[in-house]
Short mmCIF file of C-alpha atoms and ligand atoms in Angstrom, two decimals:
data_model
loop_
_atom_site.label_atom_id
_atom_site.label_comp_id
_atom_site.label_asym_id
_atom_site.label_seq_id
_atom_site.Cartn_x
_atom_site.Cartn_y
_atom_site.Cartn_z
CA UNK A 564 68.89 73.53 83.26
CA UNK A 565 69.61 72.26 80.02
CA UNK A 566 71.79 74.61 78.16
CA UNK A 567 71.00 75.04 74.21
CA UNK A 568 73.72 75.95 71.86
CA UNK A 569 72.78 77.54 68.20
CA UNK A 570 75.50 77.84 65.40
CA UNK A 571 75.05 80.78 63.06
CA UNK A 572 75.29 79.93 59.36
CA UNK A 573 75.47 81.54 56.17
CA UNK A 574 71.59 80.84 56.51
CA UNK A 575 69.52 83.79 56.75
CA UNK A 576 66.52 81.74 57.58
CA UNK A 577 67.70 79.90 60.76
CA UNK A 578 69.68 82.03 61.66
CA UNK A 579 66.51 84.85 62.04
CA UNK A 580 65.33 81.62 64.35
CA UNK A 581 68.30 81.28 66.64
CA UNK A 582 67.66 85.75 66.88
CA UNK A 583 63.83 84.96 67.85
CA UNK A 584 64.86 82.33 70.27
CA UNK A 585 67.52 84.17 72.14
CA UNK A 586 65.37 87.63 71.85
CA UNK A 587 62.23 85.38 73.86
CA UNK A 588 64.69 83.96 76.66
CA UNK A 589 66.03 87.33 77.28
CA UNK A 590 62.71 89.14 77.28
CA UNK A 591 61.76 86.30 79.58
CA UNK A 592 64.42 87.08 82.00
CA UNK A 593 66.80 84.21 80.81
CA UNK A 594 70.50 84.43 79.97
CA UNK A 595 72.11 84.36 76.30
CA UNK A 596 76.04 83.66 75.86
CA UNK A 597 76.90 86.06 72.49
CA UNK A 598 80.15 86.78 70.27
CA UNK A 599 81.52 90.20 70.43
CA UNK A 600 84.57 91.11 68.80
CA UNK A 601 85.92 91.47 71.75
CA UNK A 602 85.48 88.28 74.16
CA UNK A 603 81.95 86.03 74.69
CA UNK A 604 79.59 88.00 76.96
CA UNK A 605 77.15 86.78 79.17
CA UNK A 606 73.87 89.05 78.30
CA UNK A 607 70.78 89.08 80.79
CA UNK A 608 68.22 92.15 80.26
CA UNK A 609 69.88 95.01 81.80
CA UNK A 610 67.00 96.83 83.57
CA UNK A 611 65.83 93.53 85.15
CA UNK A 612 66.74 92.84 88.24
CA UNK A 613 66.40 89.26 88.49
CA UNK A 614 68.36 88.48 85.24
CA UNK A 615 71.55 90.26 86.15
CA UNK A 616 70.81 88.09 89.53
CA UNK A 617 70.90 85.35 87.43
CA UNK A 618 74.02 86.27 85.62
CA UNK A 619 76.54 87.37 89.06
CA UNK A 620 75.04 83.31 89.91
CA UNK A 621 75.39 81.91 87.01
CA UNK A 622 79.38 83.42 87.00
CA UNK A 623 79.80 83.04 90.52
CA UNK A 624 80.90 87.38 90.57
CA UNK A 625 81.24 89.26 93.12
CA UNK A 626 78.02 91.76 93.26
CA UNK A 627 79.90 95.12 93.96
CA UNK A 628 81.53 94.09 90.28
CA UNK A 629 79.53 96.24 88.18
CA UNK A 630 77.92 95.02 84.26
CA UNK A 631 78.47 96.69 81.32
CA UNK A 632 75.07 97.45 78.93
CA UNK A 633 75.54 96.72 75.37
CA UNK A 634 73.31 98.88 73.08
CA UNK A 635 72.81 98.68 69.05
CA UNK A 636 72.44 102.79 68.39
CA UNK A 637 73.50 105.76 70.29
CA UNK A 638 69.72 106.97 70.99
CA UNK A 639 70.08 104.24 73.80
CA UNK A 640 72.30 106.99 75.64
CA UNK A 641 69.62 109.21 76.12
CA UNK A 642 67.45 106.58 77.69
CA UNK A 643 70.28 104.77 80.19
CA UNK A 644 72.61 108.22 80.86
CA UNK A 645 72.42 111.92 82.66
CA UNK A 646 74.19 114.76 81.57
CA UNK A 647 76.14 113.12 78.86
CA UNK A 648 79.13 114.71 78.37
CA UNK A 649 80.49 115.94 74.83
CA UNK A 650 83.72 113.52 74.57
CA UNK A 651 81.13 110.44 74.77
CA UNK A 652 79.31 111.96 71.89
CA UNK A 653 82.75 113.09 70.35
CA UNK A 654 84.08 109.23 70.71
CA UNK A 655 81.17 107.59 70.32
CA UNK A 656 81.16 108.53 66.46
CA UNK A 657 84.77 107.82 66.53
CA UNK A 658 84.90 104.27 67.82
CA UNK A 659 81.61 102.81 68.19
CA UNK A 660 80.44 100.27 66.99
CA UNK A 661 83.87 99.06 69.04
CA UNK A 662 85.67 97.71 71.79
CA UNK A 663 85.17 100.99 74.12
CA UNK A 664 83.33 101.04 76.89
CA UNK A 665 82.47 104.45 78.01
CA UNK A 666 81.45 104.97 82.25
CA UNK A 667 78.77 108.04 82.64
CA UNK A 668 76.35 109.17 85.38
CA UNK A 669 73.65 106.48 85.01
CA UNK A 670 69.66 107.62 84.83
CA UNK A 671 67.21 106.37 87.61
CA UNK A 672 66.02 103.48 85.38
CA UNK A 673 69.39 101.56 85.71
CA UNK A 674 69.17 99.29 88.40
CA UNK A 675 72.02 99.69 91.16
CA UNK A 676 72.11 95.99 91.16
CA UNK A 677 74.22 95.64 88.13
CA UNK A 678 76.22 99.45 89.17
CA UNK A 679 77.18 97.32 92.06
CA UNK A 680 75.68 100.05 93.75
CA UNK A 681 77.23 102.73 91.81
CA UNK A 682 75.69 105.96 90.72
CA UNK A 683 77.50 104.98 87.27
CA UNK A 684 76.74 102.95 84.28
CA UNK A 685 79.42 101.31 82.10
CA UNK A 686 78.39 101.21 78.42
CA UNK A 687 79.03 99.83 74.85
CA UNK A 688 78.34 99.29 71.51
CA UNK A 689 79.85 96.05 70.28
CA UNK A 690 80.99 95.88 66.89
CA UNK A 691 80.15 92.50 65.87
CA UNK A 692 76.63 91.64 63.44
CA UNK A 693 75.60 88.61 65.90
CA UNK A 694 75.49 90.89 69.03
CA UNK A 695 74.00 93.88 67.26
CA UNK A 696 71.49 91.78 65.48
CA UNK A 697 70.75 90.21 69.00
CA UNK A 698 70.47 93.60 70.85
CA UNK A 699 67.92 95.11 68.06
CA UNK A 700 66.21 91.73 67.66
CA UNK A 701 65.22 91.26 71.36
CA UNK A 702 64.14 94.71 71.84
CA UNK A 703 66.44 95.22 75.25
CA UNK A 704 69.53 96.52 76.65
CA UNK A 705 71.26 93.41 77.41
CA UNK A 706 74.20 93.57 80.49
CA UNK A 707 77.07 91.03 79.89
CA UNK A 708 79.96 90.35 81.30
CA UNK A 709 82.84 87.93 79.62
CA UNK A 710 80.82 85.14 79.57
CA UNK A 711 83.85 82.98 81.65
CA UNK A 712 83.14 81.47 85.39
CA UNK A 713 84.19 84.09 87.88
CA UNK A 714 88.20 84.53 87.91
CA UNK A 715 88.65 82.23 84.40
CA UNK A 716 90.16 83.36 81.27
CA UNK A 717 87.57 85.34 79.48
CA UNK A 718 86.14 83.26 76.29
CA UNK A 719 86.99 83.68 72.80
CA UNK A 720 85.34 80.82 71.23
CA UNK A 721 81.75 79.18 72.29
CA UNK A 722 83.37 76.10 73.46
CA UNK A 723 84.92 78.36 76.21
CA UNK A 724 81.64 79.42 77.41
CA UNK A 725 80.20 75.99 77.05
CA UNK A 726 83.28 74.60 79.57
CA UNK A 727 82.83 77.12 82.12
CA UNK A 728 79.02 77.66 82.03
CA UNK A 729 76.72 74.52 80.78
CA UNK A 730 73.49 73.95 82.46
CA UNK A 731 73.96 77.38 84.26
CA UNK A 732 72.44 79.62 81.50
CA UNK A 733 69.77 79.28 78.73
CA UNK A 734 71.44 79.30 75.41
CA UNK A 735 74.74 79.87 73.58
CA UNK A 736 74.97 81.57 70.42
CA UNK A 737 78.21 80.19 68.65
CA UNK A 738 79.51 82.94 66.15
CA UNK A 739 82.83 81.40 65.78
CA UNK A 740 86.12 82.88 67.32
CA UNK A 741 86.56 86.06 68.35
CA UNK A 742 88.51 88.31 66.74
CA UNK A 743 90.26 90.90 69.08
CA UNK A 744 90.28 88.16 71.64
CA UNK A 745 90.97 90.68 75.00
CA UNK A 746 88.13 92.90 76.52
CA UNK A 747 86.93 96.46 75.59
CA UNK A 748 88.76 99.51 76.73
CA UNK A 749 86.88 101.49 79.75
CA UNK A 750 87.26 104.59 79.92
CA UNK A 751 85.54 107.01 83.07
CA UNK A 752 83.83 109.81 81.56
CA UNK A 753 81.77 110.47 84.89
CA UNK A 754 84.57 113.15 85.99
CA UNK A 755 85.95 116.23 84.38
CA UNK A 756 89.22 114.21 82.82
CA UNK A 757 88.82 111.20 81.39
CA UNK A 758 90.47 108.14 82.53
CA UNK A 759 91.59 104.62 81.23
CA UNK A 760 90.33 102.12 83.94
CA UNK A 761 90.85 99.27 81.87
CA UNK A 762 93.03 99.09 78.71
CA UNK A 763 92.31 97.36 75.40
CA UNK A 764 92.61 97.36 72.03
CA UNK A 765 91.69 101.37 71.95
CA UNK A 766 94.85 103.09 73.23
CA UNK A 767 95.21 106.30 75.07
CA UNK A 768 96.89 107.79 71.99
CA UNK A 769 93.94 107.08 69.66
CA UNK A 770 91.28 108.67 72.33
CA UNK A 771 93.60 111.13 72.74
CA UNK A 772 93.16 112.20 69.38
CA UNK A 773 89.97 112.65 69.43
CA UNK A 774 89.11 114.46 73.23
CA UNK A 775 92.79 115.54 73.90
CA UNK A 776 94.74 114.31 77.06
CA UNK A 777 93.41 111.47 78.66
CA UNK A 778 94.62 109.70 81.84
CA UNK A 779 95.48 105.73 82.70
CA UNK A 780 94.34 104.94 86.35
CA UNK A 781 97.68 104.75 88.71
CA UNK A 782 96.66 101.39 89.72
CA UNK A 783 96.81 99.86 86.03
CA UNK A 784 100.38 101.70 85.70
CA UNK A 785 101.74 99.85 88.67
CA UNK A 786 100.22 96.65 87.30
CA UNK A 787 99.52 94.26 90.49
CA UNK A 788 102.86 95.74 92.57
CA UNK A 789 101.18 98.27 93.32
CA UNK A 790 98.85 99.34 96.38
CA UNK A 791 96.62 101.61 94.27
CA UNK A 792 92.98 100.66 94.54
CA UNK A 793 91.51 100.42 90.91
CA UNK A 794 88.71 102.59 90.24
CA UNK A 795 86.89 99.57 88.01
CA UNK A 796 85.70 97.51 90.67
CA UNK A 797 86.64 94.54 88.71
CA UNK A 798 89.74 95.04 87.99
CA UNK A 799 90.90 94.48 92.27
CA UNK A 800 90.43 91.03 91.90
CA UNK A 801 92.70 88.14 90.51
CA UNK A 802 91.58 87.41 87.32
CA UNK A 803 91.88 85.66 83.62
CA UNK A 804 94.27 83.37 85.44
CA UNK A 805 94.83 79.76 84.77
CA UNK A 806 94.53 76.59 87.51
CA UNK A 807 98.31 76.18 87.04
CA UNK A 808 100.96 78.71 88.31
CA UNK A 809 101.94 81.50 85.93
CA UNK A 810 105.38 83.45 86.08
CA UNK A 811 106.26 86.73 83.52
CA UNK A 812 109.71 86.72 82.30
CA UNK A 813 111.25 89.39 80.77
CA UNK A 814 114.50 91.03 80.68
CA UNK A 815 115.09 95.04 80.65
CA UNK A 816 114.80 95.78 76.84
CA UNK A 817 111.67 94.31 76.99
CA UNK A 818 112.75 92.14 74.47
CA UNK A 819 112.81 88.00 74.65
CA UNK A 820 116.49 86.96 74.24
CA UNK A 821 118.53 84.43 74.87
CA UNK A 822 119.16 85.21 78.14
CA UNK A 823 115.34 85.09 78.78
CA UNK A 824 114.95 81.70 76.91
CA UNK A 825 117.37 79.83 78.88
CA UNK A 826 115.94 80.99 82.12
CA UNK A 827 112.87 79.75 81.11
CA UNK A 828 114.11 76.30 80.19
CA UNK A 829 115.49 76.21 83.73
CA UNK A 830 112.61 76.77 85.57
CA UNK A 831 110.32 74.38 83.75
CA UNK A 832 113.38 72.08 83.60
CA UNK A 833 113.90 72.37 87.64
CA UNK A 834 109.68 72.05 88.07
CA UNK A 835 109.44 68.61 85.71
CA UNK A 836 112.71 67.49 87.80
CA UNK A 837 110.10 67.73 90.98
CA UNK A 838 107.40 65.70 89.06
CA UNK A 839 105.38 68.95 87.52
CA UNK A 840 103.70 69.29 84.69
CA UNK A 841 105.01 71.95 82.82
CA UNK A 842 104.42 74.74 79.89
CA UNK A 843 105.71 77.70 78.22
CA UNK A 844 103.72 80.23 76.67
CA UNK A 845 106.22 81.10 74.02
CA UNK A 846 105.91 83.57 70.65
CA UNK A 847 106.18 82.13 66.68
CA UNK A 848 109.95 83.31 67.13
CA UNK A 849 111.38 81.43 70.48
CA UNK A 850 108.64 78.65 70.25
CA UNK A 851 110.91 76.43 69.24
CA UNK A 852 113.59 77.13 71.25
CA UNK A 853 112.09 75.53 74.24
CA UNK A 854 111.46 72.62 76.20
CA UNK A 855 108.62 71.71 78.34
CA UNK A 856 105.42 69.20 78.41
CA UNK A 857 103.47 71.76 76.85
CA UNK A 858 105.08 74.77 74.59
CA UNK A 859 102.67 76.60 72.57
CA UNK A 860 103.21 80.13 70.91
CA UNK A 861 100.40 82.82 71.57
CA UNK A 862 100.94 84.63 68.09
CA UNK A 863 103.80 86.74 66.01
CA UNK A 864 105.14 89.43 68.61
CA UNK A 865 105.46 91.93 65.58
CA UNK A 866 101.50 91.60 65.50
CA UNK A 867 99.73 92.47 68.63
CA UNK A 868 96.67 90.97 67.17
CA UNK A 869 98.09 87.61 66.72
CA UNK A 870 98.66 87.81 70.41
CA UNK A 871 95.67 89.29 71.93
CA UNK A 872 93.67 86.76 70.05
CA UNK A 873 94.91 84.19 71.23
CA UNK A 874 96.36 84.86 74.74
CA UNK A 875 93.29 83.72 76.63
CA UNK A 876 92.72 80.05 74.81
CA UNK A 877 96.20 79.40 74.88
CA UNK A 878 95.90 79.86 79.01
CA UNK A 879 92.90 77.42 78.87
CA UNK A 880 95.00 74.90 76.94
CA UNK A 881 97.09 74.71 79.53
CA UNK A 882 94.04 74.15 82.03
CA UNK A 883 93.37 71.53 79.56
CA UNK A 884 96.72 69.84 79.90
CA UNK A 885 96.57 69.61 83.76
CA UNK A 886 99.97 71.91 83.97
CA UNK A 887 101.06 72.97 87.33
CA UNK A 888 103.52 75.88 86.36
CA UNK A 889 103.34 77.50 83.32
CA UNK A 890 106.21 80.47 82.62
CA UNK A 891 105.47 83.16 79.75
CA UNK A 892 107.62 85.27 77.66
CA UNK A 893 106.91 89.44 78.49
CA UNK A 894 105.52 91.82 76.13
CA UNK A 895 106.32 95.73 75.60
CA UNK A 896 103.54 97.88 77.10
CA UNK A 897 103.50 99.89 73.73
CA UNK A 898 100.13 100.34 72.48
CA UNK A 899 97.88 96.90 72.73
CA UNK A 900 100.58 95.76 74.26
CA UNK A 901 99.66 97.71 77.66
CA UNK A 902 96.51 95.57 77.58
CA UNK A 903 98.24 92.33 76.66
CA UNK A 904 100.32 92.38 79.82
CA UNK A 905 97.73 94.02 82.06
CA UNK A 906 95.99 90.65 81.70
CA UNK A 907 98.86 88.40 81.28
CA UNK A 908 100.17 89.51 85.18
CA UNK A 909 96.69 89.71 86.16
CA UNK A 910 96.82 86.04 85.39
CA UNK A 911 100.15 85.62 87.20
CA UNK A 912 98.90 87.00 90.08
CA UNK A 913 101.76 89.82 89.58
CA UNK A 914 104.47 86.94 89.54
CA UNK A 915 107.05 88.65 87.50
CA UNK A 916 110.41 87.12 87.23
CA UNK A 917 113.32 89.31 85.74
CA UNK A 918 116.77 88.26 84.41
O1 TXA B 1237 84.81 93.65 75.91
C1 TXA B 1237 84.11 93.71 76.91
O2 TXA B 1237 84.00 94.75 77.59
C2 TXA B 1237 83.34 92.44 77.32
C3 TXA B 1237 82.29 92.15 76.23
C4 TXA B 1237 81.39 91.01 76.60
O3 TXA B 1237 81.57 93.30 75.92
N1 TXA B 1237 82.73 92.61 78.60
C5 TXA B 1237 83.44 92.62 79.76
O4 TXA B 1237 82.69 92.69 80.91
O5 TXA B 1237 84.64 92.54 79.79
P1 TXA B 1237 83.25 92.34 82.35
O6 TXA B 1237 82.06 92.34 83.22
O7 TXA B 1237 84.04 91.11 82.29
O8 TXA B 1237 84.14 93.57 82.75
C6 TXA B 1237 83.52 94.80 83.09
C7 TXA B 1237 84.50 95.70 83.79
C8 TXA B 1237 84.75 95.30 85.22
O9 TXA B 1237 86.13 95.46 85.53
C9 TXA B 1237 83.90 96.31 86.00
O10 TXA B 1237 84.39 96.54 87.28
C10 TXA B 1237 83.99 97.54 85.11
O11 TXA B 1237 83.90 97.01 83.82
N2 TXA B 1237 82.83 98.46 85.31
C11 TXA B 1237 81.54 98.25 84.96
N3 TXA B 1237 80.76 99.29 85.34
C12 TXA B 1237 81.58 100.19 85.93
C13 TXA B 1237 81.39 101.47 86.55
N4 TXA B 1237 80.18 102.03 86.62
N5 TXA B 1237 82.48 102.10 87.06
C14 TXA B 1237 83.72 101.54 86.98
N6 TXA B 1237 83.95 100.33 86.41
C15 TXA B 1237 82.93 99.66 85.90
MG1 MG B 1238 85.38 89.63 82.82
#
């Protein structure tokens, strides 16, 4: 299949094309790659069967790995959801359009082939124009995952999408880089207290201002040590994580020192001493401070945006550079933080190293 890929401009005219193309394919049963603010999704029409077939192929994913459905106005709720409770309503003013996902009882009209057979659906309102314009414009709920290959760094940029999935899928829409650059916050609204199955860039503190205490699933807490199953099906697996080997380290404050730094060096010093190819995944401050075949800084560690951003392509880079061990600075669990290093041990497999 050949896969097309459609810039949007500052023209109003083609770009009202690229919406009419993209709505047909999906209305059609095809898939559309599409910027969020969050990370690229995969989108496929939600209540068709055969197109979320197409995308759990097309990303080689697991099929008990439930979709999420991206809608453009909260009416959609009414159509997709049963008994919806008050705190979706309540934080669906607050924070949508955004990057929270919200998991309710699902109606009899979502198919249990993208629930992975749950009696749940996980939904969202993206807050970025190209998605909304493409949800409105094609008339459908589209389902998308991160638009990455199964196990991958999610993508944050159109050429990520284009590496992992050309000729698999129909069309890319290229909207540029993404801005928050890690996935949307799920929280489980299908029980009586809500929980935080996966976090993101909405902490627990900010829905906890708006629907009081709210909980974060044990098995997040323990990161990957420990033996808690997570509730998000998704999140079991090994994930964003690069070809290369990744080890965390970190000392006790939390905070990258000296003593961190020079362990560092001596890894990727002992690992290019055995013929590796090395890199450090460093921050503005430290990045020069090391030495390895590849050293790049993911952002300023005062600005958890900076980092998110940029976390996932600076993982690919390495893919790009053929490294075979790759060791990263730690980051305080504070606020995005939690979300920054839920997917930066994801992606090391749990390999933490402390000093
Ligand atoms: O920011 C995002 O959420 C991006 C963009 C594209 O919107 N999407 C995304 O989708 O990250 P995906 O498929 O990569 O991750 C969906 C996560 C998985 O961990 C899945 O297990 C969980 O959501 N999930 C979906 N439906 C669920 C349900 N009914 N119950 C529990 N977890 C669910
Ligand atoms: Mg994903």
């Amino acid at each position: 299949m050949e896969t097309i890929v459609e810039r949007i401009t500052k023209d109003e005219e083609s770009n009202s094309e690229i919406y009419e193309k993209a709505g047909r394919i999906l209305r059609n049963g095809g898939l559309v790659a599409f910027p969020t603010e969050t990370v690229y999704g995969l989108g496929g029409n939600a209540l068709d069967t055969m197109a979320s077939g197409k995308i759990y192929a097309a990303k080689g994913r697991p099929s008990d790995n439930p979709l999420i459905v991206h809608i453009a106005d909260e009416q959609a709720l009414e159509d997709l959801c049963e008994n919806i409770p008050d705190n979706a309503r309540k934080l669906a003013k607050v924070f949508w359009p955004g990057p929270l996902t919200m998991i309710m009882n699902k109606k009899s009209c979502v198919p249990e082939s993208i629930t992975g057979g749950l009696n749940t659906v996980a939904i969202r309102m993206p807050n970025h124009p190209v998605a909304l314009e493409l949800i409105r414009k094609s008339g459908i709920y589209i389902a998308a995952p991160s638009a990455n290959t199964s196990g991958r760094p999610s993508p944050t940029r159109a050429e990520h999408v284009y590496q992992d999935l050309n000729g698999k899928i129909d069309m890319i829409i290229d909207g540029g880089s993404v801005e928050i650059g890690i996935e949307s916050t799920i929280v489980d609204l299908s029980e009586e207290h809500p929980v935080i199955l996966r976090p993101g860039y909405i902490t627990k503190e900010m829905l906890e201002e708006v629907v009081g205490s709210v909980e974060i699933d044990k098995a997040i807490i323990g990161q990957m040590n420990s033996n808690a199953v997570p509730k998000a099906p998704g999140m079991k697996y090994k994930h964003y994580a690069p070809k290369g080997e990744l080890f965390v380290v970190e000392n006790e404050t939390l905070n990258t020192d000296e003593k961190v730094i020079d362990k560092i060096n001596q890894l990727a010093a002992e690992m290019k001493q055995k013929g590796y190819k090395t890199g450090i995944l460093a921050t503005d401050a430290t990045v020069d401070k090391y030495k390895a075949d590849i050293v790049i800084s993911v952002g300023n560690r005062e600005d958890e945006i900076s980092v998110s951003s940029q976390l996932f392509a600076s993982l690919r880079r390495f893919d790009d550079e053929g490294v075979d061990y790759i060791y990263s600075e730690g980051f305080s669990t504070e606020n995005v933080g939690m979300a920054i290093m839920n997917r930066l041990m994801k992606a090391a497999g749990g390999k933490l190293i402390k000093v």
